[in-house]
Short mmCIF file of N, CA and C in Angstrom, two decimals:
data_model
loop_
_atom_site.label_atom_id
_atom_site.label_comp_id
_atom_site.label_asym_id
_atom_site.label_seq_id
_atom_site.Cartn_x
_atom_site.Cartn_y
_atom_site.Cartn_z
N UNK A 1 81.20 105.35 85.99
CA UNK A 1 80.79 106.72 86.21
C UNK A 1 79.70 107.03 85.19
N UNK A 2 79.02 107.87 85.44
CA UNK A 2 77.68 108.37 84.42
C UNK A 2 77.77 109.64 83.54
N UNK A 3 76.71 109.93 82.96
CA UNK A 3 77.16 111.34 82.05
C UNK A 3 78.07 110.24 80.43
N UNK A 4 77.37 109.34 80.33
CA UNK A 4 78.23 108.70 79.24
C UNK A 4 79.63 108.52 78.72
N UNK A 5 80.54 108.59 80.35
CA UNK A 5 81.56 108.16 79.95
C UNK A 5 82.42 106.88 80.18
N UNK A 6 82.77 106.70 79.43
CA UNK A 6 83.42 104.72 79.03
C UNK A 6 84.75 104.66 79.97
N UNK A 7 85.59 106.22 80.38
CA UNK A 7 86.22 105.98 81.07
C UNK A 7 86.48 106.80 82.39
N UNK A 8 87.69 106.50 83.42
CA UNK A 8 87.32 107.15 84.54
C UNK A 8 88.12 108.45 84.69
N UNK A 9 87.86 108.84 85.49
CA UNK A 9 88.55 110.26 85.53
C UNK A 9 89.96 109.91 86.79
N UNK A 10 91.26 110.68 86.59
CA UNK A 10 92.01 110.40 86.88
C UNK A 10 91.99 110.78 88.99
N UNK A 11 91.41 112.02 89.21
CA UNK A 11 90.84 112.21 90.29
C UNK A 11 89.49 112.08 90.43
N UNK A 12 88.80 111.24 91.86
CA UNK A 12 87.84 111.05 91.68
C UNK A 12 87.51 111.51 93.39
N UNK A 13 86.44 111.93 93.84
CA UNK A 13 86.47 112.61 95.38
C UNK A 13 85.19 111.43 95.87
N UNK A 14 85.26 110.75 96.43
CA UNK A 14 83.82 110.10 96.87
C UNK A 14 83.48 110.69 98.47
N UNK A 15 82.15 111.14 98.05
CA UNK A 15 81.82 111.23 99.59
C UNK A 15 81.07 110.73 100.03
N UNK A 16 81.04 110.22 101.21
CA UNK A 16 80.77 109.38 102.06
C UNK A 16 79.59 109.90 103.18
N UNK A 17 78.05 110.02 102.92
CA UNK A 17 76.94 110.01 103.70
C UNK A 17 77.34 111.62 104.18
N UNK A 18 77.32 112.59 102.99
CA UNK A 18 76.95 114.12 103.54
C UNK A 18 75.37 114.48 103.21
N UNK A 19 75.42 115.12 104.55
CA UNK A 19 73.53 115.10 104.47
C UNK A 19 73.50 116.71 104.00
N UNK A 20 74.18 116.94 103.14
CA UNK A 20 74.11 118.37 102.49
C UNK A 20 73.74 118.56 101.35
N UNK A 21 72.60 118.76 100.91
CA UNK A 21 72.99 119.29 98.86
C UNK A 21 73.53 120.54 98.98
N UNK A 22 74.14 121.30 99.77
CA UNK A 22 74.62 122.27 99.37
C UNK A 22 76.22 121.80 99.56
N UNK A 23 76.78 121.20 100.49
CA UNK A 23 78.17 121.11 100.78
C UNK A 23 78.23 120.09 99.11
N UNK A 24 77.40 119.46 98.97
CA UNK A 24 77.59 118.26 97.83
C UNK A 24 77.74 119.17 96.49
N UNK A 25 77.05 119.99 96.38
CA UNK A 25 76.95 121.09 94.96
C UNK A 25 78.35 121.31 94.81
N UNK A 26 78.46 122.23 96.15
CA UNK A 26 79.81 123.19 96.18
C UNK A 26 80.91 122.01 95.97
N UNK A 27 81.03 120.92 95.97
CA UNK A 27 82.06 119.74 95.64
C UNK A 27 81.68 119.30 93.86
N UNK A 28 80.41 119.14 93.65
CA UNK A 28 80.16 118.66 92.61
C UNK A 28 80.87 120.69 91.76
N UNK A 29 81.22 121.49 92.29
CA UNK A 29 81.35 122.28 91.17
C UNK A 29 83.07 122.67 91.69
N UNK A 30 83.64 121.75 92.92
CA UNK A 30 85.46 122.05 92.56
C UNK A 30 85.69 120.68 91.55
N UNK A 31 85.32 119.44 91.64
CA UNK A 31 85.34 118.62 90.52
C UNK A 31 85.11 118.92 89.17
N UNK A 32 84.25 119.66 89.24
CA UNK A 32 84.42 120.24 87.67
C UNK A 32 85.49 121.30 87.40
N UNK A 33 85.78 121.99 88.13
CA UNK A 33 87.06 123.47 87.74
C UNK A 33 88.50 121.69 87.66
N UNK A 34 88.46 120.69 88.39
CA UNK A 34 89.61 120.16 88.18
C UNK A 34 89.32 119.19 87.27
N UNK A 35 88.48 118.75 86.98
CA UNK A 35 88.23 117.80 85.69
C UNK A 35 88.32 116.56 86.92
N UNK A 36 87.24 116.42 87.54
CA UNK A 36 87.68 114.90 88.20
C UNK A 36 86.10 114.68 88.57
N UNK A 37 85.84 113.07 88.91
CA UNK A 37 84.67 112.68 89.25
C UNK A 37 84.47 112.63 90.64
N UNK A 38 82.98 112.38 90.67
CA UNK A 38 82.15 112.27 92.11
C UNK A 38 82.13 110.90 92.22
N UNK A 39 82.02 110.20 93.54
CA UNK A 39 81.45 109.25 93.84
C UNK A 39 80.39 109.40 95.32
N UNK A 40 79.22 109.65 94.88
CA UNK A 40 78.34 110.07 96.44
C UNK A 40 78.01 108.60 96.81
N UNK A 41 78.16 108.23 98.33
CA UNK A 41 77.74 106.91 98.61
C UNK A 41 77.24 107.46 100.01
N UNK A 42 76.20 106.31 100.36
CA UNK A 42 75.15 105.83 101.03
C UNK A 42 74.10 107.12 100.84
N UNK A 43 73.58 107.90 102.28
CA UNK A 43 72.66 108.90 101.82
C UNK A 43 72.70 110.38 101.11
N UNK A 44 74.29 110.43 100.46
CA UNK A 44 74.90 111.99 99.56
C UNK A 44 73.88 111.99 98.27
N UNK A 45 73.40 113.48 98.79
CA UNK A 45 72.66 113.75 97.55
C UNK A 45 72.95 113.29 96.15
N UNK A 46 72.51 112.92 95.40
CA UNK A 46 73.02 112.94 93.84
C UNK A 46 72.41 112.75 92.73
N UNK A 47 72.50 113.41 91.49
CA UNK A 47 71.57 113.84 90.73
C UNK A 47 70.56 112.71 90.69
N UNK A 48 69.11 113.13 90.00
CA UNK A 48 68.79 114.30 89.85
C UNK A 48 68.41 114.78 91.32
N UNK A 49 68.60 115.99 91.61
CA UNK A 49 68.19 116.22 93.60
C UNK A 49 67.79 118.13 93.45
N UNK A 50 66.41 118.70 93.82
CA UNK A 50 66.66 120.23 93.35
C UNK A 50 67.88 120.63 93.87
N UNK A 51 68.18 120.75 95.28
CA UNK A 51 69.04 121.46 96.07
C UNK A 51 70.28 121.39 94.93
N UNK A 52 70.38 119.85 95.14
CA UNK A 52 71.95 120.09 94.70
C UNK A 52 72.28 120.60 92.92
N UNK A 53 70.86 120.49 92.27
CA UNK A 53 70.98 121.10 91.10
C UNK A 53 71.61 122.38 90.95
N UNK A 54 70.59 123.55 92.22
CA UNK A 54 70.87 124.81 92.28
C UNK A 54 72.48 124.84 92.83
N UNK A 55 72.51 124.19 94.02
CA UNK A 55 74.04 124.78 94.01
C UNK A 55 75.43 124.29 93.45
N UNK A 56 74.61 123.31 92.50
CA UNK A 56 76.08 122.60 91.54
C UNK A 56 75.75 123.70 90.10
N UNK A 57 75.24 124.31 90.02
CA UNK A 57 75.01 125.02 88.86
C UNK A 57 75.27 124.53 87.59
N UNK A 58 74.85 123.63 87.13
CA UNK A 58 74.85 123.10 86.40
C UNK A 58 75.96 121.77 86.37
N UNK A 59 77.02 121.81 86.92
CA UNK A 59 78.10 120.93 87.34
C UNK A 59 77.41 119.41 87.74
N UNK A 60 76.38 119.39 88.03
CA UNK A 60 75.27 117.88 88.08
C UNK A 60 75.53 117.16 87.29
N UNK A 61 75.47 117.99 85.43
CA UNK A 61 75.19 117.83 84.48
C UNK A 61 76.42 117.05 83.67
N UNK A 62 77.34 117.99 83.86
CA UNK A 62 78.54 117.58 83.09
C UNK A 62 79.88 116.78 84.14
N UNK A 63 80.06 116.67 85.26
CA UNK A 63 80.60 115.85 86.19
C UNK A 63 80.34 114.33 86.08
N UNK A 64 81.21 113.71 85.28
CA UNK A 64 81.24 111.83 86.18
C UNK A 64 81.00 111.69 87.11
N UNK A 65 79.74 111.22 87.47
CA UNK A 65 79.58 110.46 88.86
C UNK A 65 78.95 109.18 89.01
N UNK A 66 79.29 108.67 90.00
CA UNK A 66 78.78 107.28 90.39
C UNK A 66 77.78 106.97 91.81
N UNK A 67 77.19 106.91 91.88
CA UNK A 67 76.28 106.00 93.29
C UNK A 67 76.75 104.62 93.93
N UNK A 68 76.97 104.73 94.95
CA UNK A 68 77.28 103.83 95.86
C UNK A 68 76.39 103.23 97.20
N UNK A 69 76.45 102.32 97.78
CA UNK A 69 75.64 102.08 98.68
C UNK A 69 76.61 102.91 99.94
N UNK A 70 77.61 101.86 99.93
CA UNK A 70 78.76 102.41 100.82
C UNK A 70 79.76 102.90 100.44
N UNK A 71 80.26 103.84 100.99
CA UNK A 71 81.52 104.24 100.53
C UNK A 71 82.96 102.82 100.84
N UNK A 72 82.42 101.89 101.67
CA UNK A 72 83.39 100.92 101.65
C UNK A 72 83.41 100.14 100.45
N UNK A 73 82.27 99.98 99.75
CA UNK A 73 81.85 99.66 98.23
C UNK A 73 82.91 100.51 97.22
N UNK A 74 82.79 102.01 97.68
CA UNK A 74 83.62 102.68 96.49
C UNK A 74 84.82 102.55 96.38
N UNK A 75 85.42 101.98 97.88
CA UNK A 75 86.88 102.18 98.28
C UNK A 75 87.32 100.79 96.72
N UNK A 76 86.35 99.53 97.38
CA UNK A 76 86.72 98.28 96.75
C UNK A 76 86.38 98.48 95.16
N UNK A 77 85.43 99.02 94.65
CA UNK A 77 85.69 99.13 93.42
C UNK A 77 86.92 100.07 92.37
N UNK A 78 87.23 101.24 93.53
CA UNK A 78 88.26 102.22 92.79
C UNK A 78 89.84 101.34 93.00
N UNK A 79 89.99 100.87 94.10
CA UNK A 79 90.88 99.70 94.07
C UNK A 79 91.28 98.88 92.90
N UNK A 80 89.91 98.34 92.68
CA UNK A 80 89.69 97.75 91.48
C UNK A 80 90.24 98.01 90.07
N UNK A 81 90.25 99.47 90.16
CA UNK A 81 90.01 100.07 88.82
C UNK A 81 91.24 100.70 88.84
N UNK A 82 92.70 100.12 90.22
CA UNK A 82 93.75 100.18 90.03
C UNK A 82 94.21 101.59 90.76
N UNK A 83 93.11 102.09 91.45
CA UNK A 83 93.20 103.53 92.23
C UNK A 83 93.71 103.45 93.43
N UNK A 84 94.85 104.90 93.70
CA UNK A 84 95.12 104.60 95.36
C UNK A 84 93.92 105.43 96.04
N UNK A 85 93.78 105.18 96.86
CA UNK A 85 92.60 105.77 98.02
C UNK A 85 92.75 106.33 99.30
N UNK A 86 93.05 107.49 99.14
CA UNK A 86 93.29 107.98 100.65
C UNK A 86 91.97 108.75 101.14
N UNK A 87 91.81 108.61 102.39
CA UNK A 87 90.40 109.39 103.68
C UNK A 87 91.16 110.88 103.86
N UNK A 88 90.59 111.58 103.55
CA UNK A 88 90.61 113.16 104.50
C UNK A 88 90.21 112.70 106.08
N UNK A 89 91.22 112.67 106.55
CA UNK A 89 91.24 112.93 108.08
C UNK A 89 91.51 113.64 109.04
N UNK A 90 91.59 113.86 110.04
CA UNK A 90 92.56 113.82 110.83
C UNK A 90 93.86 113.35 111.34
N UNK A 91 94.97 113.57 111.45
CA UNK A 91 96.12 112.66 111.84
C UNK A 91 96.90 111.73 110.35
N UNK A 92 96.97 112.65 109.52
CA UNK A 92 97.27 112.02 108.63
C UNK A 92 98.80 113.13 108.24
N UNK A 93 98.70 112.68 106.63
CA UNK A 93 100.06 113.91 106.56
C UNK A 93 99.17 115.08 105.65
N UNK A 94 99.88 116.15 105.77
CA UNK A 94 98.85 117.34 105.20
C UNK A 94 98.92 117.04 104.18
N UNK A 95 98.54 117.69 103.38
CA UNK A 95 98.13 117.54 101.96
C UNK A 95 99.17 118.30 101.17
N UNK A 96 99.55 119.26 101.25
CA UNK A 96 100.72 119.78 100.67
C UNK A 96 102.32 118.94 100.68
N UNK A 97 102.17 117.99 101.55
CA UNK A 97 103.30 117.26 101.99
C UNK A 97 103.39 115.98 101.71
N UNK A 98 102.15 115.41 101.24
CA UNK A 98 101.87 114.06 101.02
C UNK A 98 102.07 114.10 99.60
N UNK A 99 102.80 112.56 98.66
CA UNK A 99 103.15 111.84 97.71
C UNK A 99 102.12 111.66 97.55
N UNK A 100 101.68 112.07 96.09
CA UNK A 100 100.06 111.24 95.76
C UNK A 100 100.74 110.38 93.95
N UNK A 101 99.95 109.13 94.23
CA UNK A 101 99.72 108.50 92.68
C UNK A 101 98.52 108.29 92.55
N UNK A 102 98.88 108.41 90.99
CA UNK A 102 97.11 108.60 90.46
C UNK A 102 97.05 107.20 89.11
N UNK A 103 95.63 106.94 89.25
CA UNK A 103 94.38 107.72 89.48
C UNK A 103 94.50 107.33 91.06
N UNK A 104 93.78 108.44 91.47
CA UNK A 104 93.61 108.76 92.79
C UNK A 104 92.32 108.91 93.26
N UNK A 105 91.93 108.74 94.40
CA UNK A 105 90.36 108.92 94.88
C UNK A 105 90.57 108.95 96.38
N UNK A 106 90.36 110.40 96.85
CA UNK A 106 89.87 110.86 98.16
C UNK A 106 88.45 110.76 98.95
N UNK A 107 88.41 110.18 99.68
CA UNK A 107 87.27 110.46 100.86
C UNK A 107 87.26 111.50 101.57
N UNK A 108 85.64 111.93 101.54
CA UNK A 108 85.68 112.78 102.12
C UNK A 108 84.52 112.71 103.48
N UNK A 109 84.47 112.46 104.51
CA UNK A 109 83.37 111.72 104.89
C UNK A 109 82.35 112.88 105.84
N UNK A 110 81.22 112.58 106.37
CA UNK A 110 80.16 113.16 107.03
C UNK A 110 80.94 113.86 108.02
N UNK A 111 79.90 114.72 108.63
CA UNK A 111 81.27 116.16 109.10
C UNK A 111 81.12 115.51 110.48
N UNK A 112 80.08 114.95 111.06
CA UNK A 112 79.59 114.94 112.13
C UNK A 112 80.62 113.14 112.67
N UNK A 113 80.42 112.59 111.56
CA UNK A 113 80.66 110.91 111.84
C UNK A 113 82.04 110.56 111.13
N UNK A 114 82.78 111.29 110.47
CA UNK A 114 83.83 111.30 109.36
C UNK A 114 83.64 110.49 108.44
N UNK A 115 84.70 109.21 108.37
CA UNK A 115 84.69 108.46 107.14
C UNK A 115 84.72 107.20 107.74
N UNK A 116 83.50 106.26 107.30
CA UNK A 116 82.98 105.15 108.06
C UNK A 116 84.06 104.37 108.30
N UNK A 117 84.34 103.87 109.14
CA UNK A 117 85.49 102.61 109.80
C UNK A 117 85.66 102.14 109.18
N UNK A 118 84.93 101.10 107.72
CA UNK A 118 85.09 99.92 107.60
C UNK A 118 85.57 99.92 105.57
N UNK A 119 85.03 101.87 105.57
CA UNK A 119 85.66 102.25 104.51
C UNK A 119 87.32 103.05 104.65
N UNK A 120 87.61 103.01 106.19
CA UNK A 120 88.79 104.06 106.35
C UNK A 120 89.92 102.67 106.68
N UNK A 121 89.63 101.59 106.77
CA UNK A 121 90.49 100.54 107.18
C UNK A 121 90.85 100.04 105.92
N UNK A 122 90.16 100.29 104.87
CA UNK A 122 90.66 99.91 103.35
C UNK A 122 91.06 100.92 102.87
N UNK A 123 91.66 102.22 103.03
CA UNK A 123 92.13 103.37 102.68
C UNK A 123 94.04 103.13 102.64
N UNK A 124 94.29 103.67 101.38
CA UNK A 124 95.88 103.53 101.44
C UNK A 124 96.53 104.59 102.22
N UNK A 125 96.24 105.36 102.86
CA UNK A 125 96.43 106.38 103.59
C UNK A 125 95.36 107.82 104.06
N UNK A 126 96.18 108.33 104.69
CA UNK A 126 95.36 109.85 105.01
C UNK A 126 96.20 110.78 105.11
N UNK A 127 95.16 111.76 104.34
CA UNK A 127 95.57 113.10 104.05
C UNK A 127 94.84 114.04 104.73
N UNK A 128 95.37 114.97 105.66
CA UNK A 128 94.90 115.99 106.34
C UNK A 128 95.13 117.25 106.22
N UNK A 129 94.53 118.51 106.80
CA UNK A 129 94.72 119.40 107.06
C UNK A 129 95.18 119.82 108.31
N UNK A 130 96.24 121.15 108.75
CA UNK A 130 96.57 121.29 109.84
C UNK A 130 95.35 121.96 110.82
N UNK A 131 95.05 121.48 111.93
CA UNK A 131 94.08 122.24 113.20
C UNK A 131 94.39 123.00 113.66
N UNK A 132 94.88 124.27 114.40
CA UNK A 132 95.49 124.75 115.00
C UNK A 132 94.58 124.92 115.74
N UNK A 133 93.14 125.04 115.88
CA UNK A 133 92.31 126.04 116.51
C UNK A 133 91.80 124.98 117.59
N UNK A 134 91.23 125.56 118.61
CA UNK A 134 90.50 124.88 119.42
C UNK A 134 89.10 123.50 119.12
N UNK A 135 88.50 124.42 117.85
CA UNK A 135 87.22 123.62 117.45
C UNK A 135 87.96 122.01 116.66
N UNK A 136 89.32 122.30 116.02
CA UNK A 136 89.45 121.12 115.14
C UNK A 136 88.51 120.98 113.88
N UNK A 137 87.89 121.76 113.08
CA UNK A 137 86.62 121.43 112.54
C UNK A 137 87.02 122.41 111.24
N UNK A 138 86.60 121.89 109.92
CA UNK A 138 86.70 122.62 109.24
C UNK A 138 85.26 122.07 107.74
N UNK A 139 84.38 123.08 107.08
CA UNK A 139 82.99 122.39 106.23
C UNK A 139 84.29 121.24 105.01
N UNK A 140 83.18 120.43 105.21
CA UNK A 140 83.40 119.35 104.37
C UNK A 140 83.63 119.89 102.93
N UNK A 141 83.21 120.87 102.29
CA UNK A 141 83.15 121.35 101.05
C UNK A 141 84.55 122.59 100.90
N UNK A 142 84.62 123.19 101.95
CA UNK A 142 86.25 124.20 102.20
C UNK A 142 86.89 122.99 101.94
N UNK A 143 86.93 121.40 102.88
CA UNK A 143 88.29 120.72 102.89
C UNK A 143 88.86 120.00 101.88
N UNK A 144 87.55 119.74 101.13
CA UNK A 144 87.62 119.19 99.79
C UNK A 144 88.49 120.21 98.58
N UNK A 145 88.09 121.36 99.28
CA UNK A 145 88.44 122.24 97.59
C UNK A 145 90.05 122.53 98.72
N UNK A 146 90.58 122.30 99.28
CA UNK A 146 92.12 123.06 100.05
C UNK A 146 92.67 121.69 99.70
N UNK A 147 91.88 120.72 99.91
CA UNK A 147 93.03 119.22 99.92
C UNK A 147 93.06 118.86 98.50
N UNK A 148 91.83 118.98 97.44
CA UNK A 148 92.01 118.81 96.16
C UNK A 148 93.01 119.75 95.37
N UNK A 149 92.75 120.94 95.64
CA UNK A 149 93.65 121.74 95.36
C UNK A 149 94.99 122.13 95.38
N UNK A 150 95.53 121.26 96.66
CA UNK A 150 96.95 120.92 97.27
C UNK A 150 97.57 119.41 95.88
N UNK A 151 96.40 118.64 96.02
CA UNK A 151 96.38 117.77 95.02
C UNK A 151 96.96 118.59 94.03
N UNK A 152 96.30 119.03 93.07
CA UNK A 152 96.28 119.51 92.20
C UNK A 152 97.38 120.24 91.53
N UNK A 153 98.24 121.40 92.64
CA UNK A 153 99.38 121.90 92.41
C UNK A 153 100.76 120.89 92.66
N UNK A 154 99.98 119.83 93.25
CA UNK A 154 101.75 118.87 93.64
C UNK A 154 101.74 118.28 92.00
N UNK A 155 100.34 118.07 91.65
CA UNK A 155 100.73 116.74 90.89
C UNK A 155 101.43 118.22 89.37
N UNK A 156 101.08 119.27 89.42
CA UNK A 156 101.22 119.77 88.03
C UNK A 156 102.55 120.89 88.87
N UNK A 157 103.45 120.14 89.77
CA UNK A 157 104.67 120.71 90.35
C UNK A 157 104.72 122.35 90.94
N UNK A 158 103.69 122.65 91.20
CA UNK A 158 103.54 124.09 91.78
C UNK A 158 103.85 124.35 93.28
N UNK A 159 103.68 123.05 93.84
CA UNK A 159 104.44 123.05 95.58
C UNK A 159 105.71 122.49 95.54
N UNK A 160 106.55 123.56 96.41
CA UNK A 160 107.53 123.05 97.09
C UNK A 160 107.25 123.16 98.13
N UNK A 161 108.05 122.01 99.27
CA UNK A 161 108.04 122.10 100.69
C UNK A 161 109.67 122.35 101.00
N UNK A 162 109.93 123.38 101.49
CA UNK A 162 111.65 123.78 101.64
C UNK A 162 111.59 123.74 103.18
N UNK A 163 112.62 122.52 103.47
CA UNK A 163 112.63 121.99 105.04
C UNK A 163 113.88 123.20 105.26
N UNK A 164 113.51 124.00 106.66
CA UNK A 164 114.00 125.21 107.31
C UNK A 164 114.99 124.85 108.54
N UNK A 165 115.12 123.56 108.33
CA UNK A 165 115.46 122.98 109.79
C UNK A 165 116.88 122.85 109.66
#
């Protein structure tokens, strides 16, 4: 990771070919409110970039991040580095409900194409959000900050799930 640090951050979000500097900002600045790194791979903006300067507000600056060619690259190196790896998908278990171990690293992939095949077949699972609506569709940068954030309260015990059944 860059920004001069020797080690990795315990959450790390890689995304996977968003053609946004703005959806990328608005991610590069929930990684910073949680203390976790970026990994942008193939064409995701990443510093130095204007757009995504302005809407990471400064969060460019002080965020770990890494460059990737592919995000199937990031899957195999965070592996590496002893990480589980789950895809934001579809058809997965929600995020409030899902067991996470860390260090951890989520995909988050292109809104249009999701999360490339060949990086979602090396994924230790998926974590979703519920659809209810007709469109199925929710911005890549909302799903990041609802599924990190679900993250976030399981791992520091703030969710319960109380089965009603």
């Amino acid at each position: 990771m860059q920004n001069n640090s020797t080690n990795l951050p315990e959450l790390v979000l890689i995304l996977d070919r968003l053609r946004s500097a703005h959806n990328t900002g608005n991610i590069f600045r929930i990684a910073e409110a949680l203390d976790a790194g970026v990994a942008a791979c193939g064409y995701t903006p990443c510093p130095p970039h204007p757009k995504l300067e302005k809407t990471a507000m400064g969060t460019d600056k002080t965020v770990r991040w890494k460059h990737f060619e592919s995000s199937a690259d990031a899957v195999d190196f965070f592996h590496t580095a002893g990480y589980t790896v789950l895809a934001a998908e579809p058809g997965g278990k929600e995020a409030w409900e899902m067991e996470y171990s860390f260090p951890l690293a989520v995909i988050f992939g292109n809104e249009a194409l999701g999360v490339a095949p060949e990086a979602l077949e090396k994924c230790d699972g998926i974590v979703s959000l519920p659809m209810n609506g007709s469109k199925a569709s929710i911005n890549v940068g909302n799903a990041a900050a609802a599924i990190t954030y679900a993250i976030d309260a399981k791992k520091r015990g703030k969710v319960v799930i109380k089965n009603e059944n």
